[in-house]
Tab-separated table of C-alpha atoms and ligand atoms in Angstrom:
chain	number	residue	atom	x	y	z
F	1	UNK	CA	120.323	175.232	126.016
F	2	UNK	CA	117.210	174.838	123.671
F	3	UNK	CA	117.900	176.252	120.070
F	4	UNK	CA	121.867	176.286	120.678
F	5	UNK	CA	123.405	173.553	117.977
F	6	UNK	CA	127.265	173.751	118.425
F	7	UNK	CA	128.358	172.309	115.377
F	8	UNK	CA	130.996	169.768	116.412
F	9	UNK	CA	132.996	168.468	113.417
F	10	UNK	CA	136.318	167.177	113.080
F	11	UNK	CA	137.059	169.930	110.274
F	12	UNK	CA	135.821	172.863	112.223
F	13	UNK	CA	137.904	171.804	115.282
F	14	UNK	CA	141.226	171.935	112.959
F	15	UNK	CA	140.361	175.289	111.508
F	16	UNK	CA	139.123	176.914	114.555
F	17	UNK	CA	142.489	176.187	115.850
F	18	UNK	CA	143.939	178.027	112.782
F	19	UNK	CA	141.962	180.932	113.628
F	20	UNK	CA	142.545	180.834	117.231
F	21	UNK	CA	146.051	181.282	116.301
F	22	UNK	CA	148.146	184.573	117.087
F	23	UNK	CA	150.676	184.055	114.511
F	24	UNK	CA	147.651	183.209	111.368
F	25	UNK	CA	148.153	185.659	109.107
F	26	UNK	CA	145.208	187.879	107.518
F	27	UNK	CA	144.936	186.204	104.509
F	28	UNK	CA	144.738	182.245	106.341
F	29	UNK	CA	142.140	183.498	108.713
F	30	UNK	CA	140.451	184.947	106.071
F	31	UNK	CA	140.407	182.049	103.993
F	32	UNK	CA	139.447	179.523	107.418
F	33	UNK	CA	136.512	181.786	108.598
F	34	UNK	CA	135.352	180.884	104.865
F	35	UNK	CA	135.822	177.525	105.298
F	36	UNK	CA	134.249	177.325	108.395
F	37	UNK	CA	131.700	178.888	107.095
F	38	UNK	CA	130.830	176.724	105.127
F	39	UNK	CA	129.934	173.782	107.051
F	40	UNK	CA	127.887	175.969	109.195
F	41	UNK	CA	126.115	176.671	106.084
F	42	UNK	CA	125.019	172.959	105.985
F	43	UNK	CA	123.940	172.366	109.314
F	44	UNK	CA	122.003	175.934	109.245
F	45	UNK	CA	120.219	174.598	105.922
F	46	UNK	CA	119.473	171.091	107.111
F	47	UNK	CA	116.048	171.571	107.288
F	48	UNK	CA	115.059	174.122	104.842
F	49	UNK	CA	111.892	173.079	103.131
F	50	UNK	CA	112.013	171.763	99.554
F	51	UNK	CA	109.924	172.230	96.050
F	52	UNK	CA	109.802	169.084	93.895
F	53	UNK	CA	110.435	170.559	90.078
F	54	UNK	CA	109.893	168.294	86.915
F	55	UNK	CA	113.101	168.427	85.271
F	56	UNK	CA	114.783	166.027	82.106
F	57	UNK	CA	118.015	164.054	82.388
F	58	UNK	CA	119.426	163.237	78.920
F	59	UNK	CA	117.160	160.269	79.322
F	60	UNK	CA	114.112	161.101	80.372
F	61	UNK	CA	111.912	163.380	82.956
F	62	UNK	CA	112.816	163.235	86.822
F	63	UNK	CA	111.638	164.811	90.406
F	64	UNK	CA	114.000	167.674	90.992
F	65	UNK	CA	114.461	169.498	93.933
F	66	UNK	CA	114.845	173.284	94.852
F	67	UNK	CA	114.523	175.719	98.102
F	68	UNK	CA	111.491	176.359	99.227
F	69	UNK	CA	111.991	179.987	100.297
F	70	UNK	CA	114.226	182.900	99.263
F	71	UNK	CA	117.870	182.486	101.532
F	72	UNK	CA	118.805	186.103	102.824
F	73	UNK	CA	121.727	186.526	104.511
F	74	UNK	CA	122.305	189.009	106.892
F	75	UNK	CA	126.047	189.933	107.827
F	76	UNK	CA	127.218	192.207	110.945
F	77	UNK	CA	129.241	194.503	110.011
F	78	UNK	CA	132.089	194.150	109.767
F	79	UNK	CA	133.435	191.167	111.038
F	80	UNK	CA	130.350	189.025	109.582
F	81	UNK	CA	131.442	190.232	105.733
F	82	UNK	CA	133.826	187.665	106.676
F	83	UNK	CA	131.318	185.063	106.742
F	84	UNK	CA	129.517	186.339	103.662
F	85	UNK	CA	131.241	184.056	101.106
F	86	UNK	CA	131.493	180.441	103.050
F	87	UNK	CA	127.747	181.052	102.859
F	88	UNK	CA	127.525	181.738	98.867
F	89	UNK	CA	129.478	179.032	98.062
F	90	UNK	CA	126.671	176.895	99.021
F	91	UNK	CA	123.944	179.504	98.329
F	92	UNK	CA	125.021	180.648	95.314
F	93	UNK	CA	121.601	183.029	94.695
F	94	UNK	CA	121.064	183.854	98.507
F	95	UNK	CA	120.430	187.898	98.860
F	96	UNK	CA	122.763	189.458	100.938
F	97	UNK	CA	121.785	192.843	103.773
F	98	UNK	CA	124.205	194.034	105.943
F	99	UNK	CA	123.559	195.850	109.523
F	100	UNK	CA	126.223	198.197	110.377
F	101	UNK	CA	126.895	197.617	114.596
F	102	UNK	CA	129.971	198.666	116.512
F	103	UNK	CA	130.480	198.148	120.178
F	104	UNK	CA	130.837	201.325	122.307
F	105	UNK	CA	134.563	200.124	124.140
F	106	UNK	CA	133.334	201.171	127.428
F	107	UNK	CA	129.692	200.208	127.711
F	108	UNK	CA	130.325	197.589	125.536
F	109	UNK	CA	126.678	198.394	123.675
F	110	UNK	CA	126.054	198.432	120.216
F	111	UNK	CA	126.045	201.366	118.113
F	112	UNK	CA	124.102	201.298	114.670
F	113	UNK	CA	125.323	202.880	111.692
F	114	UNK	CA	123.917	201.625	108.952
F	115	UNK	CA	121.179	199.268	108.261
F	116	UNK	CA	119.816	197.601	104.445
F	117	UNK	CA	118.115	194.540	103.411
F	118	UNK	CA	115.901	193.140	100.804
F	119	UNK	CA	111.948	194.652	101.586
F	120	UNK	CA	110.440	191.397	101.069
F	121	UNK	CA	112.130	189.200	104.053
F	122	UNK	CA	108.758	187.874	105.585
F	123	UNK	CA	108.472	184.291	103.904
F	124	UNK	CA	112.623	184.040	103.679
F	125	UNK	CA	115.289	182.276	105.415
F	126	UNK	CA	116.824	184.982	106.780
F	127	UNK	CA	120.702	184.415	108.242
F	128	UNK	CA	121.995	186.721	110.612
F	129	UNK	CA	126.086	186.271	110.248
F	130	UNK	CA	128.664	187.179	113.058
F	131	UNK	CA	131.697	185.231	114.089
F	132	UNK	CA	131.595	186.723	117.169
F	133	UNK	CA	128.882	186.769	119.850
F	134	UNK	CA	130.053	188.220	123.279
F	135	UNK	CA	127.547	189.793	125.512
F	136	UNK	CA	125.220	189.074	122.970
F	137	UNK	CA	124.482	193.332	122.731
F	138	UNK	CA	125.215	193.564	118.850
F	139	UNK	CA	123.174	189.876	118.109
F	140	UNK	CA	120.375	190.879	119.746
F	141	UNK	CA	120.098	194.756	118.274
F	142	UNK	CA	120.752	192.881	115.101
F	143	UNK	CA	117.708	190.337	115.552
F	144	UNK	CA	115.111	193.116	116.950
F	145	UNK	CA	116.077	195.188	113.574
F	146	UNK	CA	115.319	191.717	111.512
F	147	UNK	CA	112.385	190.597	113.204
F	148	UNK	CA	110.602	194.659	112.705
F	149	UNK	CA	110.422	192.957	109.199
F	150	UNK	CA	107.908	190.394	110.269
F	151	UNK	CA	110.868	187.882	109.427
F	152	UNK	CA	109.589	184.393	110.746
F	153	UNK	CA	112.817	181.642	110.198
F	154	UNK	CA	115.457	183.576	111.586
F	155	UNK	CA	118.857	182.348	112.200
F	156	UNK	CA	121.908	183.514	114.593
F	157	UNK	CA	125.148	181.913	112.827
F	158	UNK	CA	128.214	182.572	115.089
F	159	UNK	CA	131.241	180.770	115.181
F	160	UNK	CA	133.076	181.691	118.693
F	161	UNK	CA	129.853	181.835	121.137
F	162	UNK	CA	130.309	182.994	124.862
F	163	UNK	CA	127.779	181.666	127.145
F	164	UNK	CA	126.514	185.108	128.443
F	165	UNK	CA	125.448	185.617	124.950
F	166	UNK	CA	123.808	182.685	124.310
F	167	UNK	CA	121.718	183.165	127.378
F	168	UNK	CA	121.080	186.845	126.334
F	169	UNK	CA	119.458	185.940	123.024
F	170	UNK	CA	117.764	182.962	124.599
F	171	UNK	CA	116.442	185.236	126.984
F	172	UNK	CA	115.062	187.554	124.552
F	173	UNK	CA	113.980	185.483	121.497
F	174	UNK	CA	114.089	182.189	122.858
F	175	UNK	CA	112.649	181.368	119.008
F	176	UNK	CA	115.544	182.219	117.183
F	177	UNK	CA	117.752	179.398	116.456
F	178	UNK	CA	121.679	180.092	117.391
F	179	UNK	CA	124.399	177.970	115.181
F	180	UNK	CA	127.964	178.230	116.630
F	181	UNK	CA	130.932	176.001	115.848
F	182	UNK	CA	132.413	176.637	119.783
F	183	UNK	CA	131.212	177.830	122.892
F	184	UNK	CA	133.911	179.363	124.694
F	185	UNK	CA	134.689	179.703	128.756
F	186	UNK	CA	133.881	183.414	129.186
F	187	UNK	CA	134.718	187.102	129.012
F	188	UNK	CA	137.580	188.764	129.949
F	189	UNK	CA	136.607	192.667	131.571
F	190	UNK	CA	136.880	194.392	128.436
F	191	UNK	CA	134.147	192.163	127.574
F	192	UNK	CA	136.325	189.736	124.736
F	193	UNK	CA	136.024	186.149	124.659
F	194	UNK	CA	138.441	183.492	126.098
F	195	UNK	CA	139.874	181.808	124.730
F	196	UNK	CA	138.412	182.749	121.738
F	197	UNK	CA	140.049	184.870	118.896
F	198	UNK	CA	140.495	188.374	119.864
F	199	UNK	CA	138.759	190.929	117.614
F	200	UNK	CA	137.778	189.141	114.681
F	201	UNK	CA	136.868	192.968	112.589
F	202	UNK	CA	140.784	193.489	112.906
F	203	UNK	CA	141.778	189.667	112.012
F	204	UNK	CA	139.342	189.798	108.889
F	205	UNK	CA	141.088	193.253	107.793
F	206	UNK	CA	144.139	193.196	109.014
F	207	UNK	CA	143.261	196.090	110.861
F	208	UNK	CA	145.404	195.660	113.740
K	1	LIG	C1	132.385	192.489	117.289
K	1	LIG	C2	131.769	191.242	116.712
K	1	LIG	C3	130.315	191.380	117.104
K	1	LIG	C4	130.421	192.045	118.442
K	1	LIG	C5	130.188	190.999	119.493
K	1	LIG	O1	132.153	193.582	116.503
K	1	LIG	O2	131.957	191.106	115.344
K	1	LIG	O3	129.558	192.165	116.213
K	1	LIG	O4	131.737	192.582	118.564
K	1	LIG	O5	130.175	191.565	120.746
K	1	LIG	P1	128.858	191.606	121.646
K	1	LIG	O6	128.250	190.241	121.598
K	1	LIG	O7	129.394	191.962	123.000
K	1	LIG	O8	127.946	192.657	121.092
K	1	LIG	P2	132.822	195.020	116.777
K	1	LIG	O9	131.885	195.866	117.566
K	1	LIG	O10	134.185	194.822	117.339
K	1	LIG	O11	132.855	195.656	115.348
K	1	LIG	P3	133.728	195.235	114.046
K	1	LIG	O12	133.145	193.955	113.516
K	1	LIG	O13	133.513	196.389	113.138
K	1	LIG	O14	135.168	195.077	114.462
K	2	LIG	N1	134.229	190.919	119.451
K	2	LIG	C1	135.332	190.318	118.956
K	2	LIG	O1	135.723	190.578	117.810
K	2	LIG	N2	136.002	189.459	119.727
K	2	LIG	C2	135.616	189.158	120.977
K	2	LIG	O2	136.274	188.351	121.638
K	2	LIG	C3	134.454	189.788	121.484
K	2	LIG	C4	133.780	190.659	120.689
């Protein structure tokens, strides 16, 4: 699958079983999506164009290094808030939007409800964050919002992917690079993933 990068790490494999977990409480699957998180954060970044910057050691003057372009990151609400901080960690002075989709339970489409990000997101890195990407509905709503912007590096960061949605966005905006830390077997009817987590909105809040 061109511009699908499962990112297949010892660490994520441990915590993904955490989180895979029935009996994981709230506040340890809270804490793992974080975690998790952040080593998508690394792969996602691998490439991101540099600036060299003068800068003085103690000792003398030295090539520095910063990002190129502004990092915006994008969650889905609200399961992707979960995602938010695994990022910043790493990103410390990334902007942050948020689109506001829910999933009608019978048509399994995605409703908006609330949409803001930074105006300027043409010459960013923009990171669109959701743990969860099903039937791909709610990622690619999310990505035809982002791209209105004239956004141009644009990012899908999942970390339970179900092949239907891969193919979905693929289909769509083949462009858009998708980061997941599993791809799972499929969907069940009411359109959740398997094995995968069940709903991550209600693991993150404890919403149940
Ligand atoms: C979940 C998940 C994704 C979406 C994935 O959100 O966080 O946004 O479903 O499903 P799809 O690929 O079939 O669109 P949900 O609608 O349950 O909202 P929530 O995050 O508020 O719980
Ligand atoms: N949304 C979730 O939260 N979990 C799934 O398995 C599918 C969609």
């Amino acid at each position: 699958m061109n511009n699908f990068i499962i990112v297949d790490h010892p660490l994520i494999k441990k915590d993904l079983t955490i989180i895979r977990d029935v009996n994981t409480s709230t506040e340890i699957f809270r804490i793992t999506v974080e975690r998790i998180s952040s080593i998508l954060c690394v792969e996602v970044s691998k490439n991101f164009p540099l600036t060299e910057k003068e800068i003085e050691t103690p000792l003398e003057k030295t090539i520095g290094f910063e990002l190129s372009r502004q990092v915006v990151l994008i969650p889905i609400l609200r399961a992707g808030l979960g995602m938010v901080n695994g990022f910043l960690e790493l990103i410390p002075n990334a902007k942050v939007g948020h689109i506001g989709l829910q999933r009608n339970e019978e048509t399994l489409e995605p409703i908006e409800y609330y949409f803001k990000t930074p105006q300027q997101l043409e010459n960013s890195e923009v990171i669109l964050l959701d743990p969860m990407l099903a039937t791909g509905g709610s990622a690619v709503e999310a990505i035809n919002y982002i791209k209105k912007r004239g956004v141009k590096n644009l990012y899908f960061v999942c970390i339970v992917a179900a092949p239907v949605g891969v193919e979905r966005i693929q289909k769509i905006h083949p462009d858009v690079k998708i980061f997941a830390a599993v791809l799972d077997r499929q969907l069940n009817d009411k359109g959740y993933i398997l094995p995968g987590l069940g709903d991550a909105g209600d693991r993150t809040f404890g919403t149940l």
